[in-house]
């Protein structure tokens, strides 16, 4: 597993709040103007920090897989409550 994977949890003011995968308890705050790619809440990314700047790479396949897992769980819950 790659230790540099994060999920974009939310934006707060001038900051993007990323949660470290997979426990998603550790937070990484990055100023919006330091993000060079378009990201939205729920996106899974890989973040490298060279000490001067962050390099963020979108992981669209992992994001899609995670969204599908969440949708499947929601569907199971809906069916269970019928």
PDB file of N, CA and C in Angstrom:
ATOM      1  N   UNK A   1       0.838  -1.196   0.000  1.00  0.00           N
ATOM      2  CA  UNK A   1       0.000   0.000   0.000  1.00  0.00           C
ATOM      3  C   UNK A   1       0.875   1.249   0.000  1.00  0.00           C
ATOM      4  N   UNK A   2       0.448   2.248  -0.715  1.00  0.00           N
ATOM      5  CA  UNK A   2       1.194   3.497  -0.815  1.00  0.00           C
ATOM      6  C   UNK A   2       0.839   4.398   0.362  1.00  0.00           C
ATOM      7  N   UNK A   3       1.846   4.886   1.080  1.00  0.00           N
ATOM      8  CA  UNK A   3       1.615   5.716   2.259  1.00  0.00           C
ATOM      9  C   UNK A   3       1.243   7.151   1.917  1.00  0.00           C
ATOM     10  N   UNK A   4       1.197   7.501   0.652  1.00  0.00           N
ATOM     11  CA  UNK A   4       0.930   8.880   0.251  1.00  0.00           C
ATOM     12  C   UNK A   4      -0.455   9.062  -0.341  1.00  0.00           C
ATOM     13  N   UNK A   5      -1.352   8.124  -0.089  1.00  0.00           N
ATOM     14  CA  UNK A   5      -2.705   8.222  -0.631  1.00  0.00           C
ATOM     15  C   UNK A   5      -3.628   8.894   0.373  1.00  0.00           C
ATOM     16  N   UNK A   6      -4.445   9.802  -0.165  1.00  0.00           N
ATOM     17  CA  UNK A   6      -5.376  10.572   0.652  1.00  0.00           C
ATOM     18  C   UNK A   6      -6.718  10.680  -0.062  1.00  0.00           C
ATOM     19  N   UNK A   7      -7.763  10.942   0.727  1.00  0.00           N
ATOM     20  CA  UNK A   7      -9.077  11.261   0.188  1.00  0.00           C
ATOM     21  C   UNK A   7      -9.351  12.719   0.513  1.00  0.00           C
ATOM     22  N   UNK A   8      -9.811  13.479  -0.481  1.00  0.00           N
ATOM     23  CA  UNK A   8     -10.197  14.862  -0.216  1.00  0.00           C
ATOM     24  C   UNK A   8     -11.524  14.833   0.529  1.00  0.00           C
ATOM     25  N   UNK A   9     -11.490  15.229   1.772  1.00  0.00           N
ATOM     26  CA  UNK A   9     -12.686  15.205   2.610  1.00  0.00           C
ATOM     27  C   UNK A   9     -13.563  16.427   2.369  1.00  0.00           C
ATOM     28  N   UNK A  10     -12.923  17.614   2.393  1.00  0.00           N
ATOM     29  CA  UNK A  10     -13.720  18.839   2.278  1.00  0.00           C
ATOM     30  C   UNK A  10     -12.792  20.031   2.063  1.00  0.00           C
ATOM     31  N   UNK A  11     -13.432  21.141   1.719  1.00  0.00           N
ATOM     32  CA  UNK A  11     -12.744  22.428   1.666  1.00  0.00           C
ATOM     33  C   UNK A  11     -13.250  23.261   2.827  1.00  0.00           C
ATOM     34  N   UNK A  12     -12.342  23.929   3.506  1.00  0.00           N
ATOM     35  CA  UNK A  12     -12.689  24.861   4.590  1.00  0.00           C
ATOM     36  C   UNK A  12     -11.914  26.140   4.354  1.00  0.00           C
ATOM     37  N   UNK A  13     -12.633  27.187   3.964  1.00  0.00           N
ATOM     38  CA  UNK A  13     -11.967  28.456   3.682  1.00  0.00           C
ATOM     39  C   UNK A  13     -10.953  28.292   2.571  1.00  0.00           C
ATOM     40  N   UNK A  14      -9.719  28.657   2.856  1.00  0.00           N
ATOM     41  CA  UNK A  14      -8.645  28.589   1.866  1.00  0.00           C
ATOM     42  C   UNK A  14      -7.925  27.248   1.841  1.00  0.00           C
ATOM     43  N   UNK A  15      -8.430  26.269   2.600  1.00  0.00           N
ATOM     44  CA  UNK A  15      -7.735  24.995   2.732  1.00  0.00           C
ATOM     45  C   UNK A  15      -8.546  23.820   2.209  1.00  0.00           C
ATOM     46  N   UNK A  16      -7.811  22.840   1.684  1.00  0.00           N
ATOM     47  CA  UNK A  16      -8.377  21.535   1.351  1.00  0.00           C
ATOM     48  C   UNK A  16      -7.956  20.590   2.472  1.00  0.00           C
ATOM     49  N   UNK A  17      -8.903  19.820   2.983  1.00  0.00           N
ATOM     50  CA  UNK A  17      -8.626  18.874   4.062  1.00  0.00           C
ATOM     51  C   UNK A  17      -8.593  17.475   3.452  1.00  0.00           C
ATOM     52  N   UNK A  18      -7.424  16.858   3.485  1.00  0.00           N
ATOM     53  CA  UNK A  18      -7.241  15.498   2.987  1.00  0.00           C
ATOM     54  C   UNK A  18      -7.118  14.546   4.175  1.00  0.00           C
ATOM     55  N   UNK A  19      -7.721  13.362   4.044  1.00  0.00           N
ATOM     56  CA  UNK A  19      -7.629  12.335   5.073  1.00  0.00           C
ATOM     57  C   UNK A  19      -6.775  11.192   4.547  1.00  0.00           C
ATOM     58  N   UNK A  20      -5.799  10.777   5.361  1.00  0.00           N
ATOM     59  CA  UNK A  20      -4.879   9.709   4.959  1.00  0.00           C
ATOM     60  C   UNK A  20      -5.631   8.392   4.843  1.00  0.00           C
ATOM     61  N   UNK A  21      -5.394   7.669   3.764  1.00  0.00           N
ATOM     62  CA  UNK A  21      -6.039   6.380   3.541  1.00  0.00           C
ATOM     63  C   UNK A  21      -5.268   5.315   4.291  1.00  0.00           C
ATOM     64  N   UNK A  22      -5.814   4.292   4.803  1.00  0.00           N
ATOM     65  CA  UNK A  22      -7.198   3.931   4.681  1.00  0.00           C
ATOM     66  C   UNK A  22      -7.982   4.208   5.969  1.00  0.00           C
ATOM     67  N   UNK A  23      -7.302   4.464   7.055  1.00  0.00           N
ATOM     68  CA  UNK A  23      -8.005   4.740   8.304  1.00  0.00           C
ATOM     69  C   UNK A  23      -8.746   6.069   8.251  1.00  0.00           C
ATOM     70  N   UNK A  24      -8.218   7.011   7.490  1.00  0.00           N
ATOM     71  CA  UNK A  24      -8.798   8.336   7.313  1.00  0.00           C
ATOM     72  C   UNK A  24      -9.002   9.077   8.634  1.00  0.00           C
ATOM     73  N   UNK A  25      -8.005   8.959   9.512  1.00  0.00           N
ATOM     74  CA  UNK A  25      -8.045   9.711  10.769  1.00  0.00           C
ATOM     75  C   UNK A  25      -7.009  10.829  10.778  1.00  0.00           C
ATOM     76  N   UNK A  26      -5.888  10.650  10.078  1.00  0.00           N
ATOM     77  CA  UNK A  26      -4.855  11.687  10.004  1.00  0.00           C
ATOM     78  C   UNK A  26      -5.224  12.678   8.913  1.00  0.00           C
ATOM     79  N   UNK A  27      -5.088  13.968   9.220  1.00  0.00           N
ATOM     80  CA  UNK A  27      -5.449  15.013   8.269  1.00  0.00           C
ATOM     81  C   UNK A  27      -4.209  15.701   7.706  1.00  0.00           C
ATOM     82  N   UNK A  28      -4.336  16.130   6.460  1.00  0.00           N
ATOM     83  CA  UNK A  28      -3.322  16.952   5.819  1.00  0.00           C
ATOM     84  C   UNK A  28      -4.045  18.161   5.251  1.00  0.00           C
ATOM     85  N   UNK A  29      -3.646  19.355   5.678  1.00  0.00           N
ATOM     86  CA  UNK A  29      -4.252  20.593   5.192  1.00  0.00           C
ATOM     87  C   UNK A  29      -3.315  21.218   4.169  1.00  0.00           C
ATOM     88  N   UNK A  30      -3.881  21.533   3.012  1.00  0.00           N
ATOM     89  CA  UNK A  30      -3.108  22.165   1.945  1.00  0.00           C
ATOM     90  C   UNK A  30      -3.892  23.376   1.465  1.00  0.00           C
ATOM     91  N   UNK A  31      -3.201  24.499   1.331  1.00  0.00           N
ATOM     92  CA  UNK A  31      -3.860  25.700   0.828  1.00  0.00           C
ATOM     93  C   UNK A  31      -4.329  25.460  -0.595  1.00  0.00           C
ATOM     94  N   UNK A  32      -5.539  25.962  -0.889  1.00  0.00           N
ATOM     95  CA  UNK A  32      -6.127  25.765  -2.220  1.00  0.00           C
ATOM     96  C   UNK A  32      -5.206  26.234  -3.337  1.00  0.00           C
ATOM     97  N   UNK A  33      -4.520  27.366  -3.120  1.00  0.00           N
ATOM     98  CA  UNK A  33      -3.675  27.899  -4.198  1.00  0.00           C
ATOM     99  C   UNK A  33      -2.416  27.071  -4.432  1.00  0.00           C
ATOM    100  N   UNK A  34      -2.162  26.070  -3.589  1.00  0.00           N
ATOM    101  CA  UNK A  34      -1.035  25.166  -3.790  1.00  0.00           C
ATOM    102  C   UNK A  34      -1.434  23.913  -4.571  1.00  0.00           C
ATOM    103  N   UNK A  35      -2.723  23.788  -4.886  1.00  0.00           N
ATOM    104  CA  UNK A  35      -3.221  22.609  -5.584  1.00  0.00           C
ATOM    105  C   UNK A  35      -3.311  22.927  -7.076  1.00  0.00           C
ATOM    106  N   UNK A  36      -2.537  22.213  -7.873  1.00  0.00           N
ATOM    107  CA  UNK A  36      -2.443  22.518  -9.303  1.00  0.00           C
ATOM    108  C   UNK A  36      -3.388  21.674 -10.158  1.00  0.00           C
ATOM    109  N   UNK A  37      -4.088  20.721  -9.564  1.00  0.00           N
ATOM    110  CA  UNK A  37      -5.050  19.897 -10.306  1.00  0.00           C
ATOM    111  C   UNK A  37      -6.441  20.158  -9.757  1.00  0.00           C
ATOM    112  N   UNK A  38      -7.442  19.921 -10.590  1.00  0.00           N
ATOM    113  CA  UNK A  38      -8.817  20.104 -10.139  1.00  0.00           C
ATOM    114  C   UNK A  38      -9.253  18.878  -9.348  1.00  0.00           C
ATOM    115  N   UNK A  39      -9.578  19.087  -8.086  1.00  0.00           N
ATOM    116  CA  UNK A  39     -10.029  17.992  -7.223  1.00  0.00           C
ATOM    117  C   UNK A  39     -11.376  18.357  -6.622  1.00  0.00           C
ATOM    118  N   UNK A  40     -12.149  17.315  -6.311  1.00  0.00           N
ATOM    119  CA  UNK A  40     -13.436  17.537  -5.666  1.00  0.00           C
ATOM    120  C   UNK A  40     -13.553  16.577  -4.490  1.00  0.00           C
ATOM    121  N   UNK A  41     -14.464  16.883  -3.602  1.00  0.00           N
ATOM    122  CA  UNK A  41     -14.650  16.063  -2.410  1.00  0.00           C
ATOM    123  C   UNK A  41     -14.886  14.612  -2.804  1.00  0.00           C
ATOM    124  N   UNK A  42     -14.196  13.707  -2.120  1.00  0.00           N
ATOM    125  CA  UNK A  42     -14.313  12.284  -2.394  1.00  0.00           C
ATOM    126  C   UNK A  42     -13.235  11.738  -3.301  1.00  0.00           C
ATOM    127  N   UNK A  43     -12.493  12.627  -3.973  1.00  0.00           N
ATOM    128  CA  UNK A  43     -11.421  12.160  -4.854  1.00  0.00           C
ATOM    129  C   UNK A  43     -10.298  11.528  -4.036  1.00  0.00           C
ATOM    130  N   UNK A  44      -9.755  10.446  -4.581  1.00  0.00           N
ATOM    131  CA  UNK A  44      -8.578   9.811  -3.990  1.00  0.00           C
ATOM    132  C   UNK A  44      -7.371  10.292  -4.787  1.00  0.00           C
ATOM    133  N   UNK A  45      -6.349  10.715  -4.059  1.00  0.00           N
ATOM    134  CA  UNK A  45      -5.159  11.289  -4.691  1.00  0.00           C
ATOM    135  C   UNK A  45      -3.900  10.716  -4.053  1.00  0.00           C
ATOM    136  N   UNK A  46      -2.804  10.893  -4.772  1.00  0.00           N
ATOM    137  CA  UNK A  46      -1.483  10.597  -4.224  1.00  0.00           C
ATOM    138  C   UNK A  46      -0.784  11.936  -4.048  1.00  0.00           C
ATOM    139  N   UNK A  47      -0.227  12.161  -2.877  1.00  0.00           N
ATOM    140  CA  UNK A  47       0.407  13.446  -2.579  1.00  0.00           C
ATOM    141  C   UNK A  47       1.873  13.221  -2.227  1.00  0.00           C
ATOM    142  N   UNK A  48       2.733  13.947  -2.928  1.00  0.00           N
ATOM    143  CA  UNK A  48       4.165  13.951  -2.637  1.00  0.00           C
ATOM    144  C   UNK A  48       4.534  15.340  -2.130  1.00  0.00           C
ATOM    145  N   UNK A  49       5.347  15.372  -1.096  1.00  0.00           N
ATOM    146  CA  UNK A  49       5.811  16.639  -0.530  1.00  0.00           C
ATOM    147  C   UNK A  49       7.330  16.649  -0.589  1.00  0.00           C
ATOM    148  N   UNK A  50       7.886  17.536  -1.417  1.00  0.00           N
ATOM    149  CA  UNK A  50       9.345  17.604  -1.533  1.00  0.00           C
ATOM    150  C   UNK A  50       9.949  18.614  -0.561  1.00  0.00           C
ATOM    151  N   UNK A  51       9.114  19.137   0.350  1.00  0.00           N
ATOM    152  CA  UNK A  51       9.597  20.118   1.306  1.00  0.00           C
ATOM    153  C   UNK A  51       9.355  21.549   0.865  1.00  0.00           C
ATOM    154  N   UNK A  52       9.114  21.731  -0.410  1.00  0.00           N
ATOM    155  CA  UNK A  52       8.860  23.071  -0.953  1.00  0.00           C
ATOM    156  C   UNK A  52       7.457  23.208  -1.519  1.00  0.00           C
ATOM    157  N   UNK A  53       6.970  22.116  -2.118  1.00  0.00           N
ATOM    158  CA  UNK A  53       5.652  22.150  -2.753  1.00  0.00           C
ATOM    159  C   UNK A  53       5.051  20.749  -2.744  1.00  0.00           C
ATOM    160  N   UNK A  54       3.742  20.706  -2.864  1.00  0.00           N
ATOM    161  CA  UNK A  54       3.028  19.434  -2.953  1.00  0.00           C
ATOM    162  C   UNK A  54       2.792  19.094  -4.417  1.00  0.00           C
ATOM    163  N   UNK A  55       2.969  17.836  -4.750  1.00  0.00           N
ATOM    164  CA  UNK A  55       2.582  17.319  -6.054  1.00  0.00           C
ATOM    165  C   UNK A  55       1.408  16.392  -5.814  1.00  0.00           C
ATOM    166  N   UNK A  56       0.283  16.707  -6.443  1.00  0.00           N
ATOM    167  CA  UNK A  56      -0.940  15.932  -6.241  1.00  0.00           C
ATOM    168  C   UNK A  56      -1.312  15.280  -7.558  1.00  0.00           C
ATOM    169  N   UNK A  57      -1.528  13.974  -7.491  1.00  0.00           N
ATOM    170  CA  UNK A  57      -1.914  13.203  -8.676  1.00  0.00           C
ATOM    171  C   UNK A  57      -3.250  12.528  -8.399  1.00  0.00           C
ATOM    172  N   UNK A  58      -4.223  12.787  -9.254  1.00  0.00           N
ATOM    173  CA  UNK A  58      -5.533  12.158  -9.123  1.00  0.00           C
ATOM    174  C   UNK A  58      -5.430  10.670  -9.408  1.00  0.00           C
ATOM    175  N   UNK A  59      -6.223   9.885  -8.672  1.00  0.00           N
ATOM    176  CA  UNK A  59      -6.304   8.444  -8.893  1.00  0.00           C
ATOM    177  C   UNK A  59      -7.755   8.109  -9.250  1.00  0.00           C
ATOM    178  N   UNK A  60      -8.145   8.376 -10.511  1.00  0.00           N
ATOM    179  CA  UNK A  60      -9.553   8.249 -10.896  1.00  0.00           C
ATOM    180  C   UNK A  60     -10.103   6.838 -10.773  1.00  0.00           C
ATOM    181  N   UNK A  61      -9.298   5.831 -11.064  1.00  0.00           N
ATOM    182  CA  UNK A  61      -9.791   4.448 -10.969  1.00  0.00           C
ATOM    183  C   UNK A  61     -10.087   4.078  -9.518  1.00  0.00           C
ATOM    184  N   UNK A  62      -9.195   4.451  -8.609  1.00  0.00           N
ATOM    185  CA  UNK A  62      -9.430   4.166  -7.196  1.00  0.00           C
ATOM    186  C   UNK A  62     -10.633   4.942  -6.667  1.00  0.00           C
ATOM    187  N   UNK A  63     -10.797   6.185  -7.131  1.00  0.00           N
ATOM    188  CA  UNK A  63     -11.953   6.984  -6.726  1.00  0.00           C
ATOM    189  C   UNK A  63     -13.239   6.314  -7.185  1.00  0.00           C
ATOM    190  N   UNK A  64     -13.273   5.872  -8.441  1.00  0.00           N
ATOM    191  CA  UNK A  64     -14.469   5.210  -8.973  1.00  0.00           C
ATOM    192  C   UNK A  64     -14.768   3.922  -8.224  1.00  0.00           C
ATOM    193  N   UNK A  65     -13.733   3.142  -7.915  1.00  0.00           N
ATOM    194  CA  UNK A  65     -13.930   1.899  -7.161  1.00  0.00           C
ATOM    195  C   UNK A  65     -14.492   2.178  -5.777  1.00  0.00           C
ATOM    196  N   UNK A  66     -13.983   3.201  -5.116  1.00  0.00           N
ATOM    197  CA  UNK A  66     -14.463   3.546  -3.777  1.00  0.00           C
ATOM    198  C   UNK A  66     -15.920   3.998  -3.830  1.00  0.00           C
ATOM    199  N   UNK A  67     -16.264   4.814  -4.812  1.00  0.00           N
ATOM    200  CA  UNK A  67     -17.652   5.268  -4.951  1.00  0.00           C
ATOM    201  C   UNK A  67     -18.581   4.088  -5.190  1.00  0.00           C
ATOM    202  N   UNK A  68     -18.138   3.118  -5.987  1.00  0.00           N
ATOM    203  CA  UNK A  68     -18.961   1.934  -6.248  1.00  0.00           C
ATOM    204  C   UNK A  68     -19.161   1.122  -4.970  1.00  0.00           C
ATOM    205  N   UNK A  69     -18.100   0.967  -4.162  1.00  0.00           N
ATOM    206  CA  UNK A  69     -18.226   0.245  -2.887  1.00  0.00           C
ATOM    207  C   UNK A  69     -19.224   0.933  -1.973  1.00  0.00           C
ATOM    208  N   UNK A  70     -19.161   2.255  -1.903  1.00  0.00           N
ATOM    209  CA  UNK A  70     -20.087   3.012  -1.054  1.00  0.00           C
ATOM    210  C   UNK A  70     -21.515   2.853  -1.559  1.00  0.00           C
ATOM    211  N   UNK A  71     -21.698   2.959  -2.874  1.00  0.00           N
ATOM    212  CA  UNK A  71     -23.038   2.792  -3.434  1.00  0.00           C
ATOM    213  C   UNK A  71     -23.589   1.396  -3.164  1.00  0.00           C
ATOM    214  N   UNK A  72     -22.739   0.374  -3.270  1.00  0.00           N
ATOM    215  CA  UNK A  72     -23.175  -0.994  -2.976  1.00  0.00           C
ATOM    216  C   UNK A  72     -23.599  -1.135  -1.522  1.00  0.00           C
ATOM    217  N   UNK A  73     -22.835  -0.536  -0.604  1.00  0.00           N
ATOM    218  CA  UNK A  73     -23.197  -0.597   0.814  1.00  0.00           C
ATOM    219  C   UNK A  73     -24.515   0.114   1.080  1.00  0.00           C
ATOM    220  N   UNK A  74     -24.710   1.264   0.465  1.00  0.00           N
ATOM    221  CA  UNK A  74     -25.964   1.990   0.632  1.00  0.00           C
ATOM    222  C   UNK A  74     -27.141   1.182   0.105  1.00  0.00           C
ATOM    223  N   UNK A  75     -26.951   0.532  -1.013  1.00  0.00           N
ATOM    224  CA  UNK A  75     -28.019  -0.298  -1.590  1.00  0.00           C
ATOM    225  C   UNK A  75     -28.344  -1.477  -0.664  1.00  0.00           C
ATOM    226  N   UNK A  76     -27.318  -2.086  -0.080  1.00  0.00           N
ATOM    227  CA  UNK A  76     -27.546  -3.180   0.863  1.00  0.00           C
ATOM    228  C   UNK A  76     -28.339  -2.699   2.074  1.00  0.00           C
ATOM    229  N   UNK A  77     -28.021  -1.516   2.572  1.00  0.00           N
ATOM    230  CA  UNK A  77     -28.748  -0.959   3.717  1.00  0.00           C
ATOM    231  C   UNK A  77     -30.200  -0.665   3.354  1.00  0.00           C
ATOM    232  N   UNK A  78     -30.414  -0.127   2.175  1.00  0.00           N
ATOM    233  CA  UNK A  78     -31.788   0.155   1.747  1.00  0.00           C
ATOM    234  C   UNK A  78     -32.599  -1.125   1.653  1.00  0.00           C
ATOM    235  N   UNK A  79     -32.008  -2.161   1.087  1.00  0.00           N
ATOM    236  CA  UNK A  79     -32.717  -3.436   0.920  1.00  0.00           C
ATOM    237  C   UNK A  79     -32.960  -4.119   2.260  1.00  0.00           C
ATOM    238  N   UNK A  80     -32.062  -3.931   3.191  1.00  0.00           N
ATOM    239  CA  UNK A  80     -32.205  -4.534   4.522  1.00  0.00           C
ATOM    240  C   UNK A  80     -33.372  -3.920   5.275  1.00  0.00           C
ATOM    241  N   UNK A  81     -33.619  -2.646   5.043  1.00  0.00           N
ATOM    242  CA  UNK A  81     -34.678  -1.939   5.773  1.00  0.00           C
ATOM    243  C   UNK A  81     -36.043  -2.071   5.105  1.00  0.00           C
ATOM    244  N   UNK A  82     -36.176  -2.853   4.066  1.00  0.00           N
ATOM    245  CA  UNK A  82     -37.478  -3.031   3.403  1.00  0.00           C
ATOM    246  C   UNK A  82     -38.266  -4.138   4.031  1.00  0.00           C
TER     247      UNK A  82
END
